[in-house]
mmCIF file of C-alpha atoms in Angstrom:
data_model
loop_
_atom_site.group_PDB
_atom_site.id
_atom_site.type_symbol
_atom_site.label_atom_id
_atom_site.label_comp_id
_atom_site.label_asym_id
_atom_site.label_seq_id
_atom_site.Cartn_x
_atom_site.Cartn_y
_atom_site.Cartn_z
ATOM 1 C CA MET S 262 26.281 -29.602 -22.977
ATOM 2 C CA VAL S 263 27.852 -32.933 -22.272
ATOM 3 C CA SER S 264 28.943 -35.280 -24.551
ATOM 4 C CA LEU S 265 27.069 -36.766 -27.586
ATOM 5 C CA GLY S 266 28.171 -39.773 -27.474
ATOM 6 C CA ARG S 267 27.402 -40.249 -23.565
ATOM 7 C CA LEU S 268 24.197 -39.684 -24.309
ATOM 8 C CA ARG S 269 23.272 -41.731 -27.195
ATOM 9 C CA ASP S 270 25.317 -44.493 -24.825
ATOM 10 C CA THR S 271 22.993 -44.030 -22.306
ATOM 11 C CA ALA S 272 20.066 -44.059 -24.718
ATOM 12 C CA ALA S 273 20.508 -46.167 -27.271
ATOM 13 C CA GLY S 274 23.759 -48.287 -25.976
ATOM 14 C CA VAL S 275 23.859 -50.781 -22.907
ATOM 15 C CA ARG S 276 20.789 -49.682 -21.051
ATOM 16 C CA PRO S 277 20.983 -49.382 -17.395
ATOM 17 C CA ALA S 278 18.216 -50.553 -14.899
ATOM 18 C CA TRP S 279 14.728 -49.061 -15.606
ATOM 19 C CA TRP S 280 15.092 -46.904 -12.074
ATOM 20 C CA ARG S 281 17.915 -45.531 -12.698
ATOM 21 C CA PHE S 282 18.412 -42.140 -13.781
ATOM 22 C CA THR S 283 20.553 -41.753 -17.239
ATOM 23 C CA ILE S 284 22.757 -39.031 -18.367
ATOM 24 C CA LEU S 285 20.393 -37.788 -20.790
ATOM 25 C CA ASP S 286 17.593 -37.928 -17.952
ATOM 26 C CA ARG S 287 19.812 -35.932 -15.400
ATOM 27 C CA TYR S 288 20.744 -33.112 -18.583
ATOM 28 C CA MET S 289 17.191 -32.915 -19.262
ATOM 29 C CA VAL S 290 15.693 -32.724 -15.906
ATOM 30 C CA SER S 291 18.991 -30.382 -14.805
ATOM 31 C CA GLU S 292 17.720 -28.105 -17.846
ATOM 32 C CA LEU S 293 14.287 -27.878 -16.908
ATOM 33 C CA GLY S 294 14.865 -27.471 -13.605
ATOM 34 C CA GLY S 295 15.544 -23.680 -13.649
ATOM 35 C CA PRO S 296 12.857 -22.665 -15.967
ATOM 36 C CA PHE S 297 10.244 -24.518 -13.752
ATOM 37 C CA ALA S 298 11.752 -22.611 -10.505
ATOM 38 C CA PHE S 299 11.502 -18.641 -12.311
ATOM 39 C CA GLY S 300 7.836 -19.806 -13.674
ATOM 40 C CA LEU S 301 6.704 -20.729 -10.385
ATOM 41 C CA SER S 302 8.160 -17.594 -8.817
ATOM 42 C CA ALA S 303 6.533 -15.441 -11.969
ATOM 43 C CA PHE S 304 2.903 -16.949 -11.633
ATOM 44 C CA THR S 305 2.632 -16.968 -7.843
ATOM 45 C CA LEU S 306 3.879 -13.445 -7.563
ATOM 46 C CA ILE S 307 1.270 -12.776 -10.142
ATOM 47 C CA PHE S 308 -1.241 -14.486 -8.401
ATOM 48 C CA ALA S 309 -0.277 -12.992 -5.334
ATOM 49 C CA ALA S 310 0.109 -9.419 -6.247
ATOM 50 C CA THR S 311 -3.747 -8.741 -4.830
ATOM 51 C CA GLN S 312 -2.764 -10.456 -1.553
ATOM 52 C CA ILE S 313 0.498 -9.086 -1.453
ATOM 53 C CA LEU S 314 -2.329 -4.989 -1.256
ATOM 54 C CA ALA S 315 -4.494 -6.557 0.795
ATOM 55 C CA ILE S 316 -1.688 -6.403 3.764
ATOM 56 C CA SER S 317 -1.682 -3.202 3.993
ATOM 57 C CA ARG S 318 -5.437 -3.023 3.512
ATOM 58 C CA LEU S 319 -6.172 -5.126 6.577
ATOM 59 C CA VAL S 320 -3.629 -2.910 8.721
ATOM 60 C CA SER S 321 -4.942 0.376 7.901
ATOM 61 C CA ASP S 322 -8.693 -0.135 7.347
ATOM 62 C CA GLN S 323 -9.037 -2.509 10.023
ATOM 63 C CA HIS S 324 -5.820 -2.003 12.411
ATOM 64 C CA ALA S 325 -5.363 -5.465 12.102
ATOM 65 C CA PRO S 326 -1.215 -6.442 13.871
ATOM 66 C CA LEU S 327 1.564 -6.627 11.022
ATOM 67 C CA TRP S 328 2.339 -9.918 11.570
ATOM 68 C CA ALA S 329 -1.363 -11.490 11.885
ATOM 69 C CA ALA S 330 -1.784 -9.305 7.508
ATOM 70 C CA ILE S 331 2.146 -11.053 6.925
ATOM 71 C CA GLU S 332 1.000 -14.846 8.513
ATOM 72 C CA TYR S 333 -2.800 -14.533 6.961
ATOM 73 C CA PHE S 334 -1.017 -14.219 3.665
ATOM 74 C CA LEU S 335 1.684 -16.706 4.321
ATOM 75 C CA TRP S 336 -1.253 -19.252 4.737
ATOM 76 C CA GLN S 337 -2.812 -18.131 1.282
ATOM 77 C CA LEU S 338 0.310 -19.074 -0.200
ATOM 78 C CA PRO S 339 -0.091 -22.918 -0.302
ATOM 79 C CA ALA S 340 -3.401 -22.625 -2.236
ATOM 80 C CA ILE S 341 -1.690 -20.063 -4.775
ATOM 81 C CA VAL S 342 1.105 -22.804 -5.970
ATOM 82 C CA VAL S 343 -0.919 -25.704 -6.229
ATOM 83 C CA LEU S 344 -2.690 -23.422 -8.824
ATOM 84 C CA VAL S 345 0.583 -22.403 -10.843
ATOM 85 C CA ILE S 346 2.626 -25.494 -10.552
ATOM 86 C CA PRO S 347 0.943 -26.321 -13.998
ATOM 87 C CA MET S 348 1.955 -23.275 -15.573
ATOM 88 C CA ALA S 349 4.993 -23.592 -13.958
ATOM 89 C CA MET S 350 5.429 -26.703 -16.028
ATOM 90 C CA LEU S 351 4.025 -25.354 -18.995
ATOM 91 C CA LEU S 352 6.394 -21.897 -19.526
ATOM 92 C CA GLY S 353 9.812 -24.177 -18.008
ATOM 93 C CA THR S 354 9.567 -26.743 -20.800
ATOM 94 C CA LEU S 355 8.680 -24.276 -23.068
ATOM 95 C CA LEU S 356 12.027 -22.185 -22.308
ATOM 96 C CA ALA S 357 14.236 -25.527 -21.500
ATOM 97 C CA LEU S 358 13.357 -27.351 -24.879
ATOM 98 C CA GLY S 359 13.567 -23.635 -26.653
ATOM 99 C CA ARG S 360 17.105 -22.950 -25.396
ATOM 100 C CA LEU S 361 17.868 -26.433 -26.171
ATOM 101 C CA SER S 362 16.058 -26.427 -30.111
ATOM 102 C CA GLY S 363 17.955 -22.951 -30.295
ATOM 103 C CA GLU S 364 21.912 -24.267 -29.932
ATOM 104 C CA SER S 365 20.725 -27.492 -31.779
ATOM 105 C CA GLU S 366 21.032 -30.070 -28.865
ATOM 106 C CA ILE S 367 18.689 -31.347 -30.218
ATOM 107 C CA THR S 368 19.446 -31.542 -33.197
ATOM 108 C CA ALA S 369 22.582 -33.211 -31.931
ATOM 109 C CA MET S 370 20.908 -35.747 -29.868
ATOM 110 C CA LYS S 371 18.642 -36.841 -33.130
ATOM 111 C CA ALA S 372 21.381 -36.944 -35.287
ATOM 112 C CA GLY S 373 23.232 -39.221 -32.577
ATOM 113 C CA GLY S 374 20.182 -41.374 -33.166
ATOM 114 C CA ILE S 375 18.342 -40.945 -29.881
ATOM 115 C CA SER S 376 14.846 -40.389 -30.468
ATOM 116 C CA LEU S 377 12.786 -37.182 -30.013
ATOM 117 C CA VAL S 378 10.385 -39.488 -27.851
ATOM 118 C CA ARG S 379 13.216 -40.444 -26.273
ATOM 119 C CA ILE S 380 14.859 -37.268 -25.328
ATOM 120 C CA VAL S 381 11.864 -35.642 -23.603
ATOM 121 C CA ALA S 382 10.923 -38.643 -21.812
ATOM 122 C CA PRO S 383 12.332 -37.454 -18.925
ATOM 123 C CA LEU S 384 10.472 -34.667 -18.854
ATOM 124 C CA LEU S 385 6.907 -36.061 -19.039
ATOM 125 C CA ALA S 386 8.098 -38.626 -16.514
ATOM 126 C CA THR S 387 9.079 -34.996 -14.216
ATOM 127 C CA GLY S 388 4.934 -33.752 -16.084
ATOM 128 C CA VAL S 389 3.741 -36.973 -13.841
ATOM 129 C CA LEU S 390 6.066 -36.339 -10.644
ATOM 130 C CA VAL S 391 5.175 -33.126 -10.324
ATOM 131 C CA SER S 392 0.969 -33.666 -10.749
ATOM 132 C CA ILE S 393 0.745 -36.078 -8.214
ATOM 133 C CA LEU S 394 2.429 -33.901 -6.288
ATOM 134 C CA ALA S 395 0.208 -31.164 -6.859
ATOM 135 C CA LEU S 396 -2.423 -33.183 -5.544
ATOM 136 C CA PHE S 397 -0.778 -34.083 -2.438
ATOM 137 C CA LEU S 398 -0.098 -30.348 -1.622
ATOM 138 C CA GLN S 399 -4.058 -30.198 -2.689
ATOM 139 C CA GLU S 400 -5.328 -32.884 -0.108
ATOM 140 C CA GLY S 401 -3.069 -32.846 2.831
ATOM 141 C CA VAL S 402 -1.632 -28.720 2.536
ATOM 142 C CA VAL S 403 -4.346 -26.786 1.208
ATOM 143 C CA PRO S 404 -6.846 -27.377 3.673
ATOM 144 C CA PHE S 405 -5.142 -27.003 6.413
ATOM 145 C CA ALA S 406 -3.481 -23.614 5.632
ATOM 146 C CA ASN S 407 -6.828 -22.606 4.492
ATOM 147 C CA ASP S 408 -8.385 -23.342 7.382
ATOM 148 C CA ARG S 409 -5.668 -21.909 9.469
ATOM 149 C CA ALA S 410 -6.140 -18.446 7.733
ATOM 150 C CA THR S 411 -9.583 -18.277 8.114
ATOM 151 C CA TYR S 412 -9.167 -18.639 11.673
ATOM 152 C CA LEU S 413 -6.778 -16.112 11.444
ATOM 153 C CA ARG S 414 -8.460 -13.245 9.243
ATOM 154 C CA GLN S 415 -11.634 -14.063 11.400
ATOM 155 C CA GLU S 416 -10.260 -14.353 15.204
ATOM 156 C CA THR S 417 -7.510 -12.183 15.093
ATOM 157 C CA ILE S 418 -7.491 -9.913 12.654
ATOM 158 C CA GLU S 419 -11.448 -9.596 12.585
ATOM 159 C CA HIS S 420 -12.259 -9.877 16.275
ATOM 160 C CA VAL S 421 -15.392 -11.512 14.901
ATOM 161 C CA GLY S 422 -15.439 -15.212 15.588
ATOM 162 C CA VAL S 423 -15.910 -17.858 12.721
ATOM 163 C CA PHE S 424 -19.145 -17.220 13.049
ATOM 164 C CA GLY S 425 -19.315 -13.554 13.556
ATOM 165 C CA SER S 426 -22.768 -12.624 13.866
ATOM 166 C CA GLY S 427 -24.528 -15.279 12.542
ATOM 167 C CA ASN S 428 -25.597 -18.468 13.583
ATOM 168 C CA PHE S 429 -24.802 -22.299 12.744
ATOM 169 C CA ALA S 430 -27.030 -24.493 11.613
ATOM 170 C CA VAL S 431 -26.962 -28.515 10.527
ATOM 171 C CA VAL S 432 -30.107 -30.730 9.307
ATOM 172 C CA THR S 433 -29.411 -34.615 9.154
ATOM 173 C CA LYS S 434 -31.240 -37.627 8.624
ATOM 174 C CA LEU S 435 -31.763 -40.116 11.488
ATOM 175 C CA PRO S 436 -32.013 -44.001 11.210
ATOM 176 C CA THR S 437 -35.658 -44.357 11.960
ATOM 177 C CA GLY S 438 -36.553 -41.735 8.992
ATOM 178 C CA GLY S 439 -37.355 -38.314 10.745
ATOM 179 C CA ARG S 440 -34.366 -35.608 10.566
ATOM 180 C CA GLN S 441 -32.424 -33.541 13.381
ATOM 181 C CA LEU S 442 -32.127 -29.916 13.332
ATOM 182 C CA THR S 443 -28.626 -28.723 15.566
ATOM 183 C CA THR S 444 -28.680 -24.529 15.875
ATOM 184 C CA SER S 445 -25.299 -22.748 17.557
ATOM 185 C CA THR S 446 -25.562 -19.440 17.891
ATOM 186 C CA GLY S 447 -21.072 -19.429 17.302
ATOM 187 C CA TYR S 448 -17.984 -21.205 17.248
ATOM 188 C CA GLU S 449 -14.836 -21.422 19.105
ATOM 189 C CA ALA S 450 -11.959 -22.217 16.252
ATOM 190 C CA ALA S 451 -9.609 -22.957 19.052
ATOM 191 C CA THR S 452 -11.257 -24.843 21.708
ATOM 192 C CA GLN S 453 -13.458 -26.516 18.448
ATOM 193 C CA THR S 454 -16.653 -25.576 20.504
ATOM 194 C CA LEU S 455 -20.000 -24.574 20.011
ATOM 195 C CA LEU S 456 -22.052 -22.112 21.754
ATOM 196 C CA ASN S 457 -25.048 -22.042 23.373
ATOM 197 C CA VAL S 458 -26.429 -25.201 21.246
ATOM 198 C CA ALA S 459 -29.854 -26.426 20.543
ATOM 199 C CA LEU S 460 -30.740 -29.875 19.029
ATOM 200 C CA ILE S 461 -34.078 -30.886 17.864
ATOM 201 C CA GLN S 462 -35.018 -34.303 16.424
ATOM 202 C CA TYR S 463 -38.146 -34.994 14.692
ATOM 203 C CA ASP S 464 -40.038 -38.093 14.110
ATOM 204 C CA LYS S 465 -41.153 -39.408 10.579
ATOM 205 C CA ARG S 466 -44.338 -36.999 10.778
ATOM 206 C CA ASN S 467 -42.293 -33.850 11.670
ATOM 207 C CA ARG S 468 -43.062 -33.564 14.860
ATOM 208 C CA PRO S 469 -40.538 -32.956 17.571
ATOM 209 C CA ALA S 470 -39.675 -35.990 19.506
ATOM 210 C CA LEU S 471 -36.465 -34.467 21.181
ATOM 211 C CA ILE S 472 -35.326 -31.139 22.400
ATOM 212 C CA VAL S 473 -31.867 -31.108 23.802
ATOM 213 C CA PHE S 474 -30.261 -27.969 25.389
ATOM 214 C CA ALA S 475 -26.546 -27.047 26.491
ATOM 215 C CA ASP S 476 -24.252 -24.228 26.884
ATOM 216 C CA ARG S 477 -21.462 -25.560 24.887
ATOM 217 C CA ALA S 478 -20.568 -28.852 22.632
ATOM 218 C CA HIS S 479 -16.936 -29.923 22.339
ATOM 219 C CA TYR S 480 -15.541 -31.621 19.589
ATOM 220 C CA ALA S 481 -12.813 -34.589 20.614
ATOM 221 C CA GLN S 482 -12.009 -37.818 19.182
ATOM 222 C CA GLY S 483 -14.629 -38.068 16.505
ATOM 223 C CA GLN S 484 -17.409 -37.263 19.187
ATOM 224 C CA TRP S 485 -19.575 -33.995 19.849
ATOM 225 C CA THR S 486 -19.886 -33.945 24.093
ATOM 226 C CA PHE S 487 -22.824 -31.625 25.535
ATOM 227 C CA ALA S 488 -21.945 -29.444 28.517
ATOM 228 C CA LYS S 489 -24.530 -29.091 30.943
ATOM 229 C CA ALA S 490 -27.019 -30.446 28.488
ATOM 230 C CA THR S 491 -31.036 -30.335 29.071
ATOM 231 C CA GLU S 492 -33.172 -33.014 27.641
ATOM 232 C CA TYR S 493 -37.228 -32.857 26.609
ATOM 233 C CA HIS S 494 -38.443 -36.080 25.516
ATOM 234 C CA PHE S 495 -41.985 -35.998 23.786
ATOM 235 C CA GLU S 496 -43.429 -39.310 23.974
ATOM 236 C CA ALA S 497 -46.299 -40.309 21.140
ATOM 237 C CA ASP S 498 -49.416 -40.823 23.465
ATOM 238 C CA GLY S 499 -48.319 -36.774 24.257
ATOM 239 C CA THR S 500 -46.395 -37.424 27.528
ATOM 240 C CA THR S 501 -43.093 -35.340 28.263
ATOM 241 C CA TRP S 502 -40.273 -35.634 30.876
ATOM 242 C CA THR S 503 -36.864 -34.318 31.169
ATOM 243 C CA GLN S 504 -33.886 -35.179 32.306
ATOM 244 C CA THR S 505 -30.850 -32.857 32.842
ATOM 245 C CA ALA S 506 -27.202 -34.440 32.841
ATOM 246 C CA PRO S 507 -23.198 -32.805 33.241
ATOM 247 C CA GLU S 508 -21.831 -34.287 29.781
ATOM 248 C CA GLN S 509 -23.695 -36.424 26.666
ATOM 249 C CA GLN S 510 -22.608 -37.375 23.778
ATOM 250 C CA TRP S 511 -25.163 -36.582 20.672
ATOM 251 C CA ASP S 512 -23.633 -36.551 16.553
ATOM 252 C CA ILE S 513 -24.116 -33.424 14.597
ATOM 253 C CA GLY S 514 -23.145 -34.955 11.102
ATOM 254 C CA GLN S 515 -20.319 -32.569 11.270
ATOM 255 C CA LYS S 516 -16.521 -32.144 12.149
ATOM 256 C CA PRO S 517 -15.215 -29.118 13.599
ATOM 257 C CA SER S 518 -13.360 -28.646 10.014
ATOM 258 C CA GLN S 519 -16.735 -28.927 8.066
ATOM 259 C CA ILE S 520 -18.516 -26.278 10.126
ATOM 260 C CA MET S 521 -15.605 -23.367 9.583
ATOM 261 C CA GLN S 522 -15.782 -24.173 5.717
ATOM 262 C CA ARG S 523 -19.157 -23.649 5.850
ATOM 263 C CA ALA S 524 -19.211 -20.728 7.407
ATOM 264 C CA ALA S 525 -16.403 -19.095 6.030
ATOM 265 C CA GLY S 526 -18.599 -19.509 2.679
ATOM 266 C CA ASP S 527 -18.969 -22.813 1.767
ATOM 267 C CA ASN S 528 -17.010 -22.908 -1.184
ATOM 268 C CA PRO S 529 -15.422 -26.497 -2.001
ATOM 269 C CA GLU S 530 -12.354 -24.855 -3.811
ATOM 270 C CA ASN S 531 -10.933 -23.920 0.030
ATOM 271 C CA MET S 532 -11.997 -27.984 0.526
ATOM 272 C CA SER S 533 -10.133 -31.752 -0.132
ATOM 273 C CA ARG S 534 -11.605 -33.331 -2.451
ATOM 274 C CA ALA S 535 -12.047 -36.503 1.129
ATOM 275 C CA GLN S 536 -14.001 -33.054 2.750
ATOM 276 C CA ILE S 537 -16.299 -32.500 -0.129
ATOM 277 C CA ARG S 538 -16.843 -36.640 -0.136
ATOM 278 C CA GLU S 539 -17.970 -36.092 3.513
ATOM 279 C CA LEU S 540 -20.505 -33.271 2.781
ATOM 280 C CA LEU S 541 -21.630 -35.224 -0.528
ATOM 281 C CA ALA S 542 -22.595 -38.492 2.206
ATOM 282 C CA GLY S 543 -24.241 -36.553 4.635
ATOM 283 C CA GLY S 544 -27.143 -35.590 2.286
ATOM 284 C CA GLN S 545 -27.348 -32.237 3.569
ATOM 285 C CA LEU S 546 -26.658 -29.882 0.552
ATOM 286 C CA SER S 547 -29.621 -28.838 -1.940
ATOM 287 C CA PRO S 548 -29.861 -29.898 -5.546
ATOM 288 C CA ALA S 549 -27.992 -27.031 -6.587
ATOM 289 C CA GLU S 550 -25.055 -27.291 -4.066
ATOM 290 C CA LEU S 551 -24.996 -30.937 -5.052
ATOM 291 C CA ARG S 552 -24.127 -30.951 -8.671
ATOM 292 C CA THR S 553 -21.974 -27.585 -7.271
ATOM 293 C CA TYR S 554 -19.303 -30.251 -4.964
ATOM 294 C CA GLU S 555 -19.416 -33.293 -6.858
ATOM 295 C CA THR S 556 -18.032 -30.736 -10.268
ATOM 296 C CA SER S 557 -15.765 -29.476 -7.679
ATOM 297 C CA TYR S 558 -14.902 -32.750 -6.450
ATOM 298 C CA GLU S 559 -14.039 -34.008 -9.481
ATOM 299 C CA GLU S 560 -11.995 -31.188 -10.447
ATOM 300 C CA LYS S 561 -9.863 -31.046 -7.798
ATOM 301 C CA LEU S 562 -8.300 -34.838 -9.303
ATOM 302 C CA ALA S 563 -8.149 -33.617 -12.360
ATOM 303 C CA ARG S 564 -6.645 -30.206 -12.266
ATOM 304 C CA PRO S 565 -3.677 -31.286 -10.774
ATOM 305 C CA PHE S 566 -2.724 -33.417 -13.341
ATOM 306 C CA ALA S 567 -2.488 -30.489 -15.553
ATOM 307 C CA SER S 568 0.710 -30.189 -15.251
ATOM 308 C CA PHE S 569 1.428 -33.553 -17.045
ATOM 309 C CA VAL S 570 -1.119 -32.185 -19.670
ATOM 310 C CA PHE S 571 1.081 -28.714 -20.156
ATOM 311 C CA THR S 572 4.382 -30.395 -20.062
ATOM 312 C CA LEU S 573 2.975 -32.520 -23.198
ATOM 313 C CA ILE S 574 1.770 -30.281 -24.947
ATOM 314 C CA ALA S 575 4.614 -27.810 -24.836
ATOM 315 C CA VAL S 576 6.949 -30.392 -25.935
ATOM 316 C CA PRO S 577 6.124 -29.519 -30.118
ATOM 317 C CA PHE S 578 5.874 -25.990 -29.322
ATOM 318 C CA GLY S 579 8.953 -25.650 -27.168
ATOM 319 C CA LEU S 580 10.522 -27.550 -30.134
ATOM 320 C CA ARG S 581 9.855 -24.764 -32.812
ATOM 321 C CA PRO S 582 12.553 -22.868 -34.265
ATOM 322 C CA SER S 583 12.061 -19.087 -33.026
ATOM 323 C CA ARG S 584 13.671 -15.643 -34.033
ATOM 324 C CA GLY S 585 14.411 -13.592 -30.586
ATOM 325 C CA GLY S 586 12.079 -13.714 -28.195
ATOM 326 C CA GLY S 587 13.053 -15.729 -25.541
ATOM 327 C CA THR S 588 11.789 -15.765 -22.254
ATOM 328 C CA GLY S 589 9.201 -13.380 -23.289
ATOM 329 C CA LEU S 590 8.329 -15.556 -25.892
ATOM 330 C CA GLY S 591 7.878 -17.846 -24.306
ATOM 331 C CA PHE S 592 5.845 -16.886 -20.850
ATOM 332 C CA GLY S 593 3.442 -15.308 -24.091
ATOM 333 C CA LEU S 594 2.800 -18.205 -25.118
ATOM 334 C CA ALA S 595 2.309 -19.862 -21.503
ATOM 335 C CA VAL S 596 -0.244 -17.718 -20.548
ATOM 336 C CA ALA S 597 -1.848 -18.245 -24.503
ATOM 337 C CA ILE S 598 -2.205 -21.834 -23.368
ATOM 338 C CA VAL S 599 -3.366 -21.353 -19.579
ATOM 339 C CA PHE S 600 -5.764 -19.055 -20.860
ATOM 340 C CA VAL S 601 -7.636 -21.388 -23.440
ATOM 341 C CA TYR S 602 -7.022 -24.457 -21.342
ATOM 342 C CA PHE S 603 -9.045 -22.709 -19.123
ATOM 343 C CA VAL S 604 -11.545 -21.191 -20.950
ATOM 344 C CA ILE S 605 -12.443 -24.652 -21.933
ATOM 345 C CA ALA S 606 -12.257 -25.981 -18.387
ATOM 346 C CA SER S 607 -15.242 -23.067 -17.537
ATOM 347 C CA ILE S 608 -17.271 -23.738 -20.632
ATOM 348 C CA THR S 609 -17.240 -27.030 -19.877
ATOM 349 C CA SER S 610 -17.984 -27.452 -15.670
ATOM 350 C CA ALA S 611 -20.774 -24.889 -16.855
ATOM 351 C CA LEU S 612 -22.548 -27.194 -18.948
ATOM 352 C CA PHE S 613 -21.927 -30.392 -16.944
ATOM 353 C CA ILE S 614 -23.414 -28.828 -13.823
ATOM 354 C CA GLY S 615 -26.486 -27.715 -16.308
ATOM 355 C CA LEU S 616 -27.402 -31.419 -17.640
ATOM 356 C CA GLY S 617 -26.964 -32.032 -13.503
ATOM 357 C CA GLY S 618 -25.681 -35.935 -14.275
ATOM 358 C CA GLY S 619 -24.607 -36.512 -11.384
ATOM 359 C CA LEU S 620 -21.125 -37.878 -11.033
ATOM 360 C CA PHE S 621 -20.847 -39.555 -13.869
ATOM 361 C CA LEU S 622 -21.300 -36.472 -16.259
ATOM 362 C CA ASP S 623 -19.432 -34.380 -14.025
ATOM 363 C CA THR S 624 -16.316 -36.639 -13.932
ATOM 364 C CA ILE S 625 -16.338 -36.868 -18.028
ATOM 365 C CA GLY S 626 -16.431 -33.048 -17.551
ATOM 366 C CA ALA S 627 -13.665 -32.428 -15.488
ATOM 367 C CA TRP S 628 -11.416 -34.602 -17.631
ATOM 368 C CA ILE S 629 -12.148 -32.969 -21.223
ATOM 369 C CA PRO S 630 -9.830 -30.176 -21.280
ATOM 370 C CA ASN S 631 -7.048 -32.842 -20.107
ATOM 371 C CA ALA S 632 -8.406 -35.032 -22.608
ATOM 372 C CA LEU S 633 -8.281 -32.814 -25.433
ATOM 373 C CA PHE S 634 -5.181 -30.829 -24.602
ATOM 374 C CA THR S 635 -3.316 -34.024 -24.059
ATOM 375 C CA ALA S 636 -4.670 -34.956 -27.428
ATOM 376 C CA ILE S 637 -3.252 -32.062 -29.187
ATOM 377 C CA GLY S 638 -0.096 -32.641 -27.349
ATOM 378 C CA ALA S 639 0.261 -36.348 -28.803
ATOM 379 C CA LEU S 640 -0.750 -35.454 -32.244
ATOM 380 C CA LEU S 641 1.972 -32.308 -32.419
ATOM 381 C CA LEU S 642 5.140 -34.835 -30.708
ATOM 382 C CA ARG S 643 4.467 -37.406 -33.411
ATOM 383 C CA ARG S 644 4.322 -34.859 -36.145
ATOM 384 C CA ALA S 645 7.630 -33.227 -34.939
ATOM 385 C CA SER S 646 9.615 -37.208 -33.920
ATOM 386 C CA ALA S 647 8.664 -37.570 -37.755
ATOM 387 C CA THR S 648 10.083 -34.445 -39.021
#
């Protein structure tokens, strides 16, 4: 335990510049570090257990190379880490404050003239920073890792290609009021190339105006280039004419990353908010898909900030005196809080998807769990500060 006088001086005496850590700040953050690392490791292992077992099944059942199965597991870890970071903050705060409270250090600090809010402020600030870090990982790292995991499983382990034996189709709206249908029998993820491509443009009356056949379509620098393309034009007066070119450029309406995601199951949980926003703007989703993607778009912004929410609500629970239990009690309490949070999140998500009110209602539904738990945590912290 550091000197109480030094803590009091830095918290209530001569105040340093706001951007500098005081001794109290460093002490509280250092107390959080160990329990947070323990929680991150414990929850990651729990959620990764099924993936670890899947490695043996990939090797034994599908005869996948051991190195490929292990690499596939490692590419799945970022998504698991983003999921468990808020839980680790919850458990870490519970354990850190439980120790400080159990050894009467919190009582000594308050007796020295430091308010409870000032004591826990470094933990709350850390919760905000960890939330921003989780959001960065979710948007910048997880989509890339999921793409690599999908490619590795389907190309290296299952040897079926990203589309398996099925086809790929994209429908986009044309500026003239018609629509465009693009189909392909396969996709090479390593070279970002569609195979056996057919592009059909329909006019306002749903009559074909143009058909393009190509052996391959390669994506580079934001454009699709069709190789060995043959065009069939159908004029309004009934005449037709044909044109062949070694290369032609056409906009099919999706990027390679979107193709892989939709081919892998069209799961918005595997996408970043930027990728979901591109799909929403493309106008290719059905009404049911639109509601699902809009809800996921908002939840992906709200969910990382559960790190701060869990930190706030863990403070009053961690300050409560307990007889024994230690880590086990903190772990059980953390699981209970996480369970209640995700039950509420699931209910509000399902409710607002059913309402189908667009992004406004989806935003409300996504942030209700955070708002509710923040209000409860603030109320409990206020009561704890009054005692």
